[in-house]
Amino acid sequence: MWMTPKRSKMEVDEALVFRPEWTPRYLVVEPPEGNGALCLVCHRLVASTRERDVRRHYEAEHEFYERYVTEEERAALVERLQHGDLSIAAVLTPEEKAARAGLGLCRLLALKGRGWGEGDFVYQCMEVFLREVLPDHIGVLEGIDLSPEITRQRILSIDNNLRSQLFNRARNFRAYSLALDDQAFVAYENYLLVFIRGVDSDLEVQEDLLTIVNLTHHFSVGALMSAILEALQTAGLSLQRMVGLTTTHTLRMIGENSGLVSYMREKAVSPNCWNVIHYSGFLHLELLSSYDVDVNQIINTISEWIVMIKTRGVRRPEFQPLLTESESEHGERINGRCLNNWLRRGKTLKLIFSLRKEIEAFLVSVGATTVHFTDKQWLCDFGFLVDIMNHLRELSEELQFSGVFAATAFDHICTFEGKLNLFQRQIEEQDLIDFPAFSEVVDELKQQFKEDQKIFEPDRYQMVICRLQKDFERHFKDLRFIKKDLELFANPFNFKPEYAPISVRVELTKLQGNTTLWNEYRVKDLGQFYAGLPSESYPIIKGVAYKVASLFDSNQICDKAFAYLTRNQHTLSQPLTDEHLQALFRVATTEMDPRWDDLMRERIESTP
């Protein structure tokens, strides 16, 4: 097992330092307090000092200034802006300002998962506010149209704008990976969400939604494959640059003979491309692993309790934390599938376990069966499920941090597999120190059945843990095949050349003997270090860097989409075309900002 090397905390990371060349390029200066970058045009503070974030602000808000090309023009422009001369800025007419405000409001409605018709309600709220507080400005609302049809059109325009930005960046990808999530369930139809992660020559990472595929209309694997290839072709990407596939571990994805992964790997085989790395454990780790560890159909029983509580026990104070948690995730309306998925989270099960006495009393009061609370085996299974799902939750949370690269993510996986070995020994020795809920149940049963010396069967739970171990071994098998690449990427100066592939030994030896590069490695993060590594001198090592950096290192973007789906299931269940659904998911998951100037220009050109 290996660890990603720690950086010296005494050194300043160049990636977080304001660079003087950004002033003429992006029209920003270093603020007096020294944190972030202050825009000379709109005087807004860009909190992050990563060039990617500064550039995105400039491209999204101030593309007007790209007309100043030469160094002399840019220098004069900066000087005039610093002296407060904003006459050179693009002056928007009141109609254009109103249209831009309407676009921003439509984007906000999409981000919050509100229905198309709620735009009229927002308009009425603004009208009441202005009439009472700023009556002289009530006229600004005349150019804002938030009718349902206009809201739909604007959301689609924003989606097209974001998609064109993604495609422009995708043309510069040196390598990319796909994440295929087939767990999206909207309005009684299943969808496949296809996410892309790519890296350019500067090792800048871009994660975004590529497309969504309606599984009702693309039922066969061949149809799915065609839809994905069409999306890649539209983005200007070839399979020769694809490095990895991250999927759920459903049969549709990883079936041995008919799974989508096997089809895509066969299609991607080429003398000029890397072997496609596949791992299927990142996405919905808690949800899909719960089916392996729920040995007594605990979730189905608990879901019946929750439905009963929401219909007959909603006023009981002891259940308010549980109901509040449910409504924060799904709102007041919840369908059976989302309820089942919510209950398969370690955090939720832990909360329900703490309320088991109150739930039993409630079931007695409404005349429902309480046979499970007298079943010794069922109670032990419940306690074990709570603990093992809580451990899976901790791993899932560790895998939600992006920007650490796949090397660190794989390290978390290896650490958890070591924990599973420990759990096996603990269960065999009946040492439940890492199973607090299970231990609590066992202690209660020992008090209740004092004459019974055998409260639970260790073999039953060792079998479950063994099943998890085999699943992890199978799901992350390909990452073990490239373990040397991951270790080389994470720690190139401590990796022994004799253990490296023959093709990279000469470059690695030369790299480790370069004092200048060693000093850069100590003060930069991995992405910045490899971005500055000369491609002419180290082409193979840099190729390894492109490959590793393009692998998905977290489940963050998929969890963001899944949270948006479950939180807004009622809105998304309204009649929506696949095109509109894709637009909503893209707006909800992207880190890019729309280019408002382009949207305004398109609106003007489309107006007769």
XYZ file of C-alpha atoms in Angstrom:
608
model
C 0.000 0.000 0.000
C 1.233 3.484 -0.772
C 0.281 7.000 0.202
C 0.161 10.241 -1.783
C 3.178 12.253 -0.592
C 2.585 15.080 1.832
C 3.567 18.584 0.851
C 5.656 20.837 3.073
C 3.322 23.223 4.893
C 6.137 25.767 5.226
C 6.285 26.297 1.480
C 3.920 28.538 -0.485
C 1.941 26.734 -3.138
C 2.408 28.556 -6.426
C -1.041 27.397 -7.496
C -2.587 29.665 -4.841
C -0.533 32.820 -5.514
C -1.738 35.775 -7.580
C 0.277 36.143 -10.787
C 1.058 39.641 -12.204
C 0.520 38.490 -15.790
C -3.176 37.986 -14.987
C -3.728 41.762 -14.817
C -3.493 42.447 -18.568
C -4.834 39.016 -19.499
C -7.893 38.815 -17.232
C -8.224 42.422 -15.994
C -7.764 41.565 -12.311
C -5.432 42.861 -9.605
C -4.350 41.504 -6.267
C -6.681 42.895 -3.538
C -5.202 44.813 -0.565
C -5.958 41.932 1.808
C -4.031 39.591 -0.462
C -6.687 36.882 -0.881
C -8.236 36.178 -4.268
C -8.284 38.378 -7.357
C -10.179 41.674 -7.669
C -11.849 42.342 -11.021
C -11.126 45.824 -12.398
C -14.360 45.874 -14.395
C -17.114 44.756 -12.031
C -15.080 45.103 -8.784
C -16.105 41.630 -7.705
C -13.702 39.465 -5.773
C -12.846 36.078 -7.265
C -12.275 34.162 -4.033
C -10.021 31.527 -5.611
C -6.612 32.390 -7.057
C -6.449 29.404 -9.351
C -6.050 30.581 -12.924
C -8.910 28.374 -14.054
C -11.409 30.231 -11.814
C -10.072 33.674 -12.738
C -10.248 32.822 -16.439
C -13.799 31.505 -16.128
C -14.956 34.736 -14.491
C -13.372 36.787 -17.271
C -14.787 34.645 -20.079
C -18.272 34.523 -18.564
C -18.596 38.203 -17.612
C -16.194 40.340 -19.655
C -15.622 38.750 -23.043
C -16.350 42.211 -24.504
C -12.745 43.201 -23.798
C -11.287 40.511 -26.070
C -11.377 43.124 -28.845
C -8.275 44.705 -27.245
C -5.599 42.419 -28.663
C -2.106 43.909 -28.619
C 0.027 44.377 -25.521
C -0.189 48.181 -25.856
C -3.974 48.077 -26.072
C -4.240 45.783 -23.046
C -1.862 47.958 -20.993
C -3.823 51.110 -21.864
C -7.056 49.324 -21.044
C -5.774 48.291 -17.601
C -4.588 51.839 -16.882
C -7.965 53.345 -17.788
C -9.845 50.781 -15.690
C -7.573 51.406 -12.718
C -8.393 55.131 -12.971
C -12.111 54.356 -12.974
C -12.796 55.059 -16.639
C -15.622 52.643 -17.447
C -16.799 54.483 -20.565
C -15.077 51.822 -22.624
C -17.292 49.136 -21.165
C -20.189 47.694 -23.040
C -23.168 49.825 -21.997
C -26.306 47.753 -21.775
C -29.645 49.269 -22.619
C -32.482 48.883 -20.079
C -33.994 46.187 -22.308
C -30.698 44.274 -22.374
C -30.338 44.551 -18.607
C -33.857 43.209 -18.165
C -33.162 40.329 -20.544
C -29.956 39.450 -18.690
C -31.809 39.530 -15.377
C -34.420 37.206 -16.863
C -31.722 34.751 -17.945
C -30.203 34.813 -14.460
C -33.578 34.172 -12.831
C -34.289 31.258 -15.184
C -30.930 29.749 -14.307
C -31.733 30.135 -10.599
C -35.094 28.417 -11.078
C -33.310 25.500 -12.742
C -30.667 25.291 -9.997
C -33.366 25.116 -7.331
C -35.430 22.589 -9.258
C -38.497 24.810 -9.515
C -41.195 24.286 -12.119
C -41.515 26.380 -15.269
C -44.732 27.967 -13.997
C -43.085 29.339 -10.858
C -41.393 32.067 -12.889
C -44.694 33.959 -12.909
C -44.811 33.701 -9.114
C -41.270 35.121 -8.854
C -42.331 37.983 -11.129
C -45.325 38.756 -8.904
C -43.104 38.761 -5.800
C -40.708 41.251 -7.399
C -43.630 43.384 -8.530
C -45.071 43.585 -4.997
C -41.654 44.386 -3.530
C -40.872 47.172 -5.999
C -44.341 48.686 -5.732
C -44.051 48.962 -1.950
C -40.346 49.745 -1.527
C -39.108 51.253 -4.807
C -42.184 52.463 -6.687
C -40.079 54.623 -9.016
C -38.350 51.500 -10.351
C -41.430 49.401 -11.078
C -40.843 49.966 -14.797
C -37.732 47.757 -14.828
C -40.013 44.722 -14.789
C -41.544 45.550 -18.152
C -38.719 43.837 -20.060
C -38.606 40.715 -17.865
C -40.661 37.799 -19.146
C -40.811 34.701 -16.911
C -43.691 32.921 -18.570
C -43.409 29.113 -18.704
C -42.605 28.956 -22.415
C -39.954 31.694 -22.224
C -38.409 30.033 -19.157
C -38.131 26.742 -21.063
C -36.461 28.440 -24.016
C -33.973 30.295 -21.847
C -32.989 27.161 -19.945
C -32.312 25.455 -23.267
C -30.252 28.469 -24.403
C -28.167 28.314 -21.230
C -27.689 24.566 -21.747
C -26.492 25.113 -25.323
C -24.085 27.795 -24.111
C -22.612 25.561 -21.420
C -22.394 22.626 -23.805
C -20.520 24.675 -26.416
C -18.024 25.717 -23.727
C -17.515 22.072 -22.816
C -17.009 21.066 -26.444
C -14.467 23.857 -26.974
C -12.452 22.616 -24.011
C -12.879 18.965 -25.012
C -11.012 19.604 -28.253
C -7.896 20.221 -26.160
C -8.238 17.108 -23.989
C -5.101 14.961 -24.038
C -7.003 12.161 -22.294
C -10.477 11.672 -20.850
C -12.625 9.221 -18.897
C -16.360 8.578 -18.725
C -18.604 7.919 -15.733
C -21.798 6.028 -16.567
C -24.557 6.267 -13.949
C -27.724 4.300 -14.719
C -29.420 4.931 -11.346
C -31.340 8.088 -12.356
C -35.078 7.395 -12.167
C -37.320 10.209 -13.387
C -41.069 10.038 -13.960
C -41.116 6.228 -14.099
C -38.310 6.140 -16.647
C -34.676 5.210 -16.143
C -31.904 7.408 -17.512
C -28.203 6.914 -18.037
C -26.186 9.974 -17.019
C -22.882 10.177 -18.904
C -20.232 12.379 -17.254
C -16.845 13.217 -18.734
C -13.547 14.096 -17.051
C -10.767 15.373 -19.275
C -7.351 16.991 -18.894
C -5.620 19.388 -21.242
C -1.917 19.975 -21.819
C -1.764 22.159 -18.669
C -3.184 19.316 -16.543
C -6.346 21.333 -15.906
C -9.222 18.994 -15.104
C -12.739 19.473 -16.464
C -15.671 17.408 -15.164
C -19.107 17.881 -16.668
C -22.241 16.191 -17.930
C -21.751 14.939 -21.480
C -25.255 13.657 -22.205
C -28.212 11.750 -20.799
C -29.698 8.674 -22.455
C -33.281 7.530 -21.975
C -33.008 3.819 -21.169
C -36.642 3.277 -22.114
C -35.853 4.292 -25.693
C -32.342 2.790 -25.712
C -32.973 -0.541 -24.064
C -30.322 -2.627 -25.803
C -26.609 -2.281 -25.110
C -26.008 -1.610 -28.796
C -28.409 1.339 -28.722
C -26.711 2.699 -25.600
C -23.324 2.348 -27.245
C -24.514 4.242 -30.323
C -25.916 7.079 -28.205
C -22.651 7.476 -26.269
C -20.518 7.358 -29.414
C -22.740 9.988 -31.016
C -22.272 12.263 -27.983
C -18.486 11.788 -28.122
C -18.426 12.496 -31.837
C -20.461 15.674 -31.309
C -17.901 16.781 -28.695
C -15.070 16.113 -31.146
C -13.619 13.238 -29.097
C -12.372 9.891 -30.315
C -12.172 6.642 -28.377
C -8.407 6.656 -28.906
C -8.130 9.281 -26.155
C -10.403 7.474 -23.675
C -8.505 6.204 -20.633
C -11.083 5.057 -18.095
C -14.663 4.021 -17.446
C -16.365 4.438 -14.081
C -19.738 2.736 -13.752
C -22.226 1.334 -11.311
C -22.005 -2.421 -10.834
C -25.353 -3.276 -12.415
C -25.633 -6.072 -14.972
C -26.422 -3.532 -17.682
C -23.003 -2.019 -17.102
C -20.699 -4.917 -16.157
C -22.430 -8.039 -17.456
C -19.669 -10.438 -18.515
C -20.891 -11.018 -22.048
C -23.539 -8.362 -22.621
C -22.510 -5.436 -20.420
C -21.902 -1.979 -21.845
C -18.334 -1.915 -20.500
C -17.255 -4.968 -22.500
C -18.739 -3.446 -25.668
C -16.970 -0.114 -25.145
C -13.636 -1.742 -24.351
C -13.860 -3.816 -27.504
C -14.686 -0.705 -29.526
C -11.838 1.265 -27.953
C -9.126 -1.318 -28.671
C -6.563 0.268 -30.962
C -2.774 0.067 -31.367
C -2.596 3.798 -30.605
C -4.697 3.958 -27.441
C -4.269 2.974 -23.816
C -6.075 -0.023 -22.442
C -9.323 1.295 -20.941
C -9.264 1.163 -17.133
C -12.629 0.196 -15.628
C -13.730 0.392 -11.998
C -17.306 0.096 -10.812
C -17.334 0.875 -7.103
C -17.181 4.675 -6.944
C -20.766 5.498 -7.908
C -23.489 5.058 -5.283
C -21.203 2.979 -3.084
C -23.631 2.857 -0.159
C -26.701 2.219 -2.289
C -25.368 -0.692 -4.318
C -23.328 -2.307 -1.518
C -26.360 -2.338 0.755
C -27.957 -5.070 -1.368
C -25.041 -7.369 -0.500
C -25.093 -6.738 3.252
C -28.868 -6.595 3.835
C -29.163 -10.315 4.559
C -32.620 -10.194 6.152
C -34.470 -7.642 4.003
C -34.145 -5.081 6.787
C -34.640 -2.118 4.433
C -38.017 -3.357 3.176
C -39.317 -3.669 6.738
C -38.034 -0.233 7.744
C -39.559 1.389 4.652
C -42.973 0.125 5.773
C -42.394 1.717 9.171
C -41.431 5.058 7.616
C -44.516 5.144 5.395
C -46.671 4.455 8.467
C -44.904 7.179 10.467
C -45.365 9.729 7.656
C -49.089 8.961 7.459
C -50.052 8.315 11.106
C -47.210 9.554 13.299
C -46.263 12.861 11.726
C -47.199 14.879 14.836
C -45.170 12.804 17.273
C -42.235 14.871 18.585
C -39.880 11.888 18.827
C -40.028 11.431 15.040
C -39.421 15.057 14.058
C -35.635 14.634 13.474
C -36.361 11.678 11.171
C -39.128 13.498 9.280
C -37.011 16.639 8.988
C -34.139 14.601 7.539
C -36.505 12.971 5.054
C -38.043 16.270 3.914
C -34.645 17.941 3.560
C -33.632 15.152 1.168
C -36.845 14.696 -0.781
C -39.396 17.328 0.191
C -42.838 16.429 1.476
C -43.653 14.142 -1.435
C -41.578 11.031 -1.781
C -41.920 8.008 -4.020
C -41.103 4.455 -3.010
C -37.879 4.167 -4.969
C -36.352 7.349 -3.536
C -37.454 6.306 -0.041
C -35.731 2.961 -0.498
C -32.532 4.637 -1.676
C -32.609 7.103 1.227
C -32.940 4.273 3.723
C -29.885 2.537 2.277
C -27.607 5.276 3.588
C -25.565 4.685 6.710
C -26.563 8.038 8.213
C -30.276 7.300 7.839
C -30.037 3.776 9.246
C -28.088 5.058 12.231
C -30.835 7.585 13.003
C -33.581 4.960 12.692
C -31.646 2.580 14.917
C -31.475 5.232 17.656
C -35.294 5.532 17.461
C -36.065 1.807 17.487
C -37.695 1.878 20.968
C -39.921 4.797 19.985
C -40.825 3.067 16.706
C -41.780 -0.108 18.557
C -44.046 1.867 20.925
C -45.622 3.643 17.952
C -46.306 0.363 16.137
C -47.991 -1.029 19.246
C -50.164 2.098 19.536
C -51.461 1.810 15.960
C -51.974 -1.943 16.131
C -49.181 -2.875 13.711
C -47.031 -5.978 14.057
C -43.918 -5.796 16.260
C -42.716 -9.340 15.677
C -39.303 -8.130 14.492
C -38.511 -6.628 17.892
C -38.721 -10.059 19.475
C -36.735 -11.810 16.748
C -33.172 -12.235 18.005
C -31.725 -12.927 14.569
C -33.455 -9.949 12.979
C -32.245 -7.539 15.673
C -28.651 -8.757 15.287
C -28.890 -8.350 11.518
C -30.258 -4.827 12.023
C -27.391 -3.799 14.302
C -24.784 -5.308 11.981
C -26.328 -3.601 8.925
C -26.276 -0.206 10.679
C -22.572 -0.535 11.513
C -21.331 -1.895 8.211
C -23.336 0.737 6.276
C -21.880 3.433 8.513
C -18.367 2.259 7.592
C -19.356 2.357 3.915
C -20.713 5.876 4.435
C -17.350 7.023 5.794
C -15.609 5.595 2.728
C -18.159 7.198 0.405
C -17.566 10.598 2.037
C -13.809 10.206 1.565
C -14.408 9.530 -2.123
C -16.434 12.751 -2.530
C -13.392 15.030 -2.416
C -12.337 15.868 -5.937
C -8.990 17.296 -7.022
C -6.918 14.628 -5.254
C -6.462 12.371 -8.328
C -7.141 8.645 -8.529
C -3.961 7.744 -6.626
C -5.367 9.082 -3.352
C -8.819 7.660 -4.039
C -7.317 4.206 -4.566
C -5.439 4.602 -1.305
C -8.791 5.077 0.483
C -10.034 1.871 -1.163
C -6.979 -0.085 -0.023
C -7.366 1.256 3.525
C -10.994 0.148 3.630
C -10.073 -3.323 2.393
C -7.624 -3.522 5.289
C -10.506 -2.615 7.613
C -12.586 -5.450 6.184
C -9.802 -7.905 7.076
C -9.834 -6.500 10.601
C -13.628 -6.811 10.807
C -13.374 -10.480 9.821
C -11.086 -11.202 12.763
C -13.191 -9.149 15.157
C -16.396 -10.985 14.251
C -14.644 -14.335 14.589
C -13.414 -13.374 18.071
C -16.779 -11.721 18.902
C -14.951 -8.465 19.551
C -17.471 -5.797 18.506
C -15.442 -2.682 19.292
C -15.904 -1.357 15.729
C -19.595 -2.376 15.666
C -21.276 -0.144 18.275
C -24.883 -0.739 17.162
C -24.338 -4.485 16.860
C -22.679 -4.506 20.293
C -25.615 -2.599 21.797
C -28.099 -5.124 20.417
C -26.018 -8.062 21.683
C -25.790 -6.543 25.188
C -29.561 -6.023 25.292
C -30.210 -9.588 24.141
C -27.820 -10.976 26.755
C -29.882 -9.253 29.420
C -33.086 -10.568 27.895
C -31.885 -14.146 27.256
C -29.559 -14.766 30.175
C -29.617 -18.521 29.735
C -28.722 -18.369 26.031
C -24.947 -18.316 25.684
C -24.966 -17.943 21.882
C -26.569 -14.676 20.849
C -25.368 -14.557 17.229
C -23.568 -16.742 14.714
C -20.220 -15.218 13.650
C -20.186 -17.241 10.407
C -23.288 -15.417 9.190
C -21.598 -12.012 9.319
C -18.185 -13.228 8.241
C -19.869 -14.441 5.075
C -21.283 -10.953 4.454
C -17.891 -9.324 4.980
C -16.284 -11.906 2.693
C -18.850 -11.032 0.028
C -17.938 -7.354 0.354
C -14.240 -8.185 0.061
C -14.824 -10.097 -3.167
C -16.932 -7.253 -4.535
C -14.214 -4.689 -3.829
C -11.586 -6.957 -5.351
C -13.660 -7.336 -8.499
C -14.793 -3.716 -8.814
C -11.296 -2.199 -8.453
C -9.313 -4.933 -10.209
C -8.154 -2.655 -13.031
C -6.794 -0.048 -10.613
C -4.545 -2.745 -9.168
C -3.238 -3.443 -12.668
C -2.032 0.161 -12.938
C -0.839 0.436 -9.335
C 2.704 1.187 -10.497
C 1.438 4.009 -12.709
C -0.533 5.455 -9.799
C 2.436 5.226 -7.459
C 4.790 6.711 -10.046
C 2.405 9.619 -10.609
C 1.929 10.287 -6.882
C 5.576 10.037 -5.849
C 7.961 10.178 -8.837
C 11.051 11.153 -6.825
C 10.771 8.261 -4.358
C 9.742 5.587 -6.850
C 12.592 3.134 -7.433
C 13.497 3.037 -11.150
C 14.112 -0.711 -11.091
C 10.427 -1.243 -10.231
C 9.217 1.043 -13.014
C 8.284 -0.192 -16.504
C 11.331 -0.494 -18.742
C 10.116 2.257 -21.076
C 10.112 4.888 -18.319
C 13.302 4.017 -16.401
C 15.624 6.339 -18.300
C 13.269 9.326 -17.933
C 12.628 8.555 -14.252
C 16.352 8.365 -13.466
C 16.925 11.689 -15.235
C 13.980 13.261 -13.385
C 15.168 12.125 -9.963
C 18.586 13.635 -10.618
C 17.194 17.065 -11.512
C 17.451 19.343 -8.455
C 15.422 22.132 -10.031
C 12.466 19.849 -10.706
C 12.758 18.398 -7.200
C 12.417 21.893 -5.712
C 9.390 22.565 -7.914
C 7.837 19.266 -6.869
C 8.171 20.209 -3.200
C 6.354 23.534 -3.490
C 3.726 22.756 -6.159
C 0.735 20.457 -6.151
C 0.891 17.474 -8.480
C -1.172 19.083 -11.228
C 0.999 22.206 -11.315
C 4.191 20.158 -11.215
C 3.268 17.923 -14.139
C 1.886 20.872 -16.115
C 5.322 22.492 -15.986
C 7.235 19.297 -16.753
C 8.886 19.628 -20.196
C 7.168 17.302 -22.661
C 10.272 17.145 -24.838
C 12.430 15.745 -22.038
C 9.850 13.558 -20.273
C 7.200 12.477 -22.824
C 6.488 9.072 -21.254
C 6.183 10.344 -17.676
C 3.937 13.149 -18.855
C 1.827 10.610 -20.728
C 1.382 8.698 -17.468
C 0.356 11.973 -15.808
C -2.303 12.651 -18.447
C -3.672 9.133 -18.030
C -3.852 9.165 -14.217
C -5.164 12.732 -13.984
C -8.032 11.942 -16.355
C -9.355 9.078 -14.196
C -12.322 9.975 -11.990
C -10.984 10.493 -8.470
C -14.316 11.037 -6.708
C -18.048 10.489 -6.992
C -18.779 14.163 -6.345
C -20.406 15.121 -9.632
C -22.577 11.970 -9.679
C -23.687 12.569 -6.088
C -24.514 16.153 -7.004
C -26.778 14.936 -9.812
C -28.362 12.262 -7.607
C -29.029 14.798 -4.809
C -30.617 17.164 -7.340
C -32.828 14.329 -8.585
C -34.036 13.176 -5.162
C -34.514 16.709 -3.833
C -36.595 17.800 -6.848
C -38.309 14.575 -7.817
C -41.770 16.147 -7.904
C -40.707 18.896 -10.336
C -38.740 16.488 -12.522
C -41.726 14.132 -12.675
C -43.685 16.734 -14.627
C -43.902 16.253 -18.416
C -40.384 17.056 -19.628
C -38.595 16.230 -22.839
C -35.216 14.521 -22.616
C -33.702 17.749 -23.954
C -35.122 19.796 -21.081
C -34.133 17.167 -18.528
C -30.559 17.217 -19.809
C -30.524 21.009 -19.551
C -31.641 20.899 -15.902
C -29.023 18.303 -14.944
C -26.280 20.230 -16.743
C -27.129 23.515 -15.026
C -27.293 21.743 -11.655
C -23.953 19.918 -11.924
C -21.611 22.160 -13.915
C -18.970 24.428 -12.417
C -18.952 26.630 -15.511
C -20.807 29.926 -15.722
C -22.844 30.762 -18.803
C -21.337 33.352 -21.111
C -23.968 36.007 -20.698
C -22.638 38.189 -23.496
C -23.050 35.345 -25.972
C -26.577 34.657 -24.728
C -27.474 38.323 -25.076
C -26.031 38.406 -28.586
C -28.032 35.316 -29.586
C -31.184 36.878 -28.203
C -30.649 40.079 -30.167
C -29.924 38.169 -33.389
C -33.039 36.012 -32.963
C -35.283 39.025 -32.382
C -36.950 40.083 -35.654
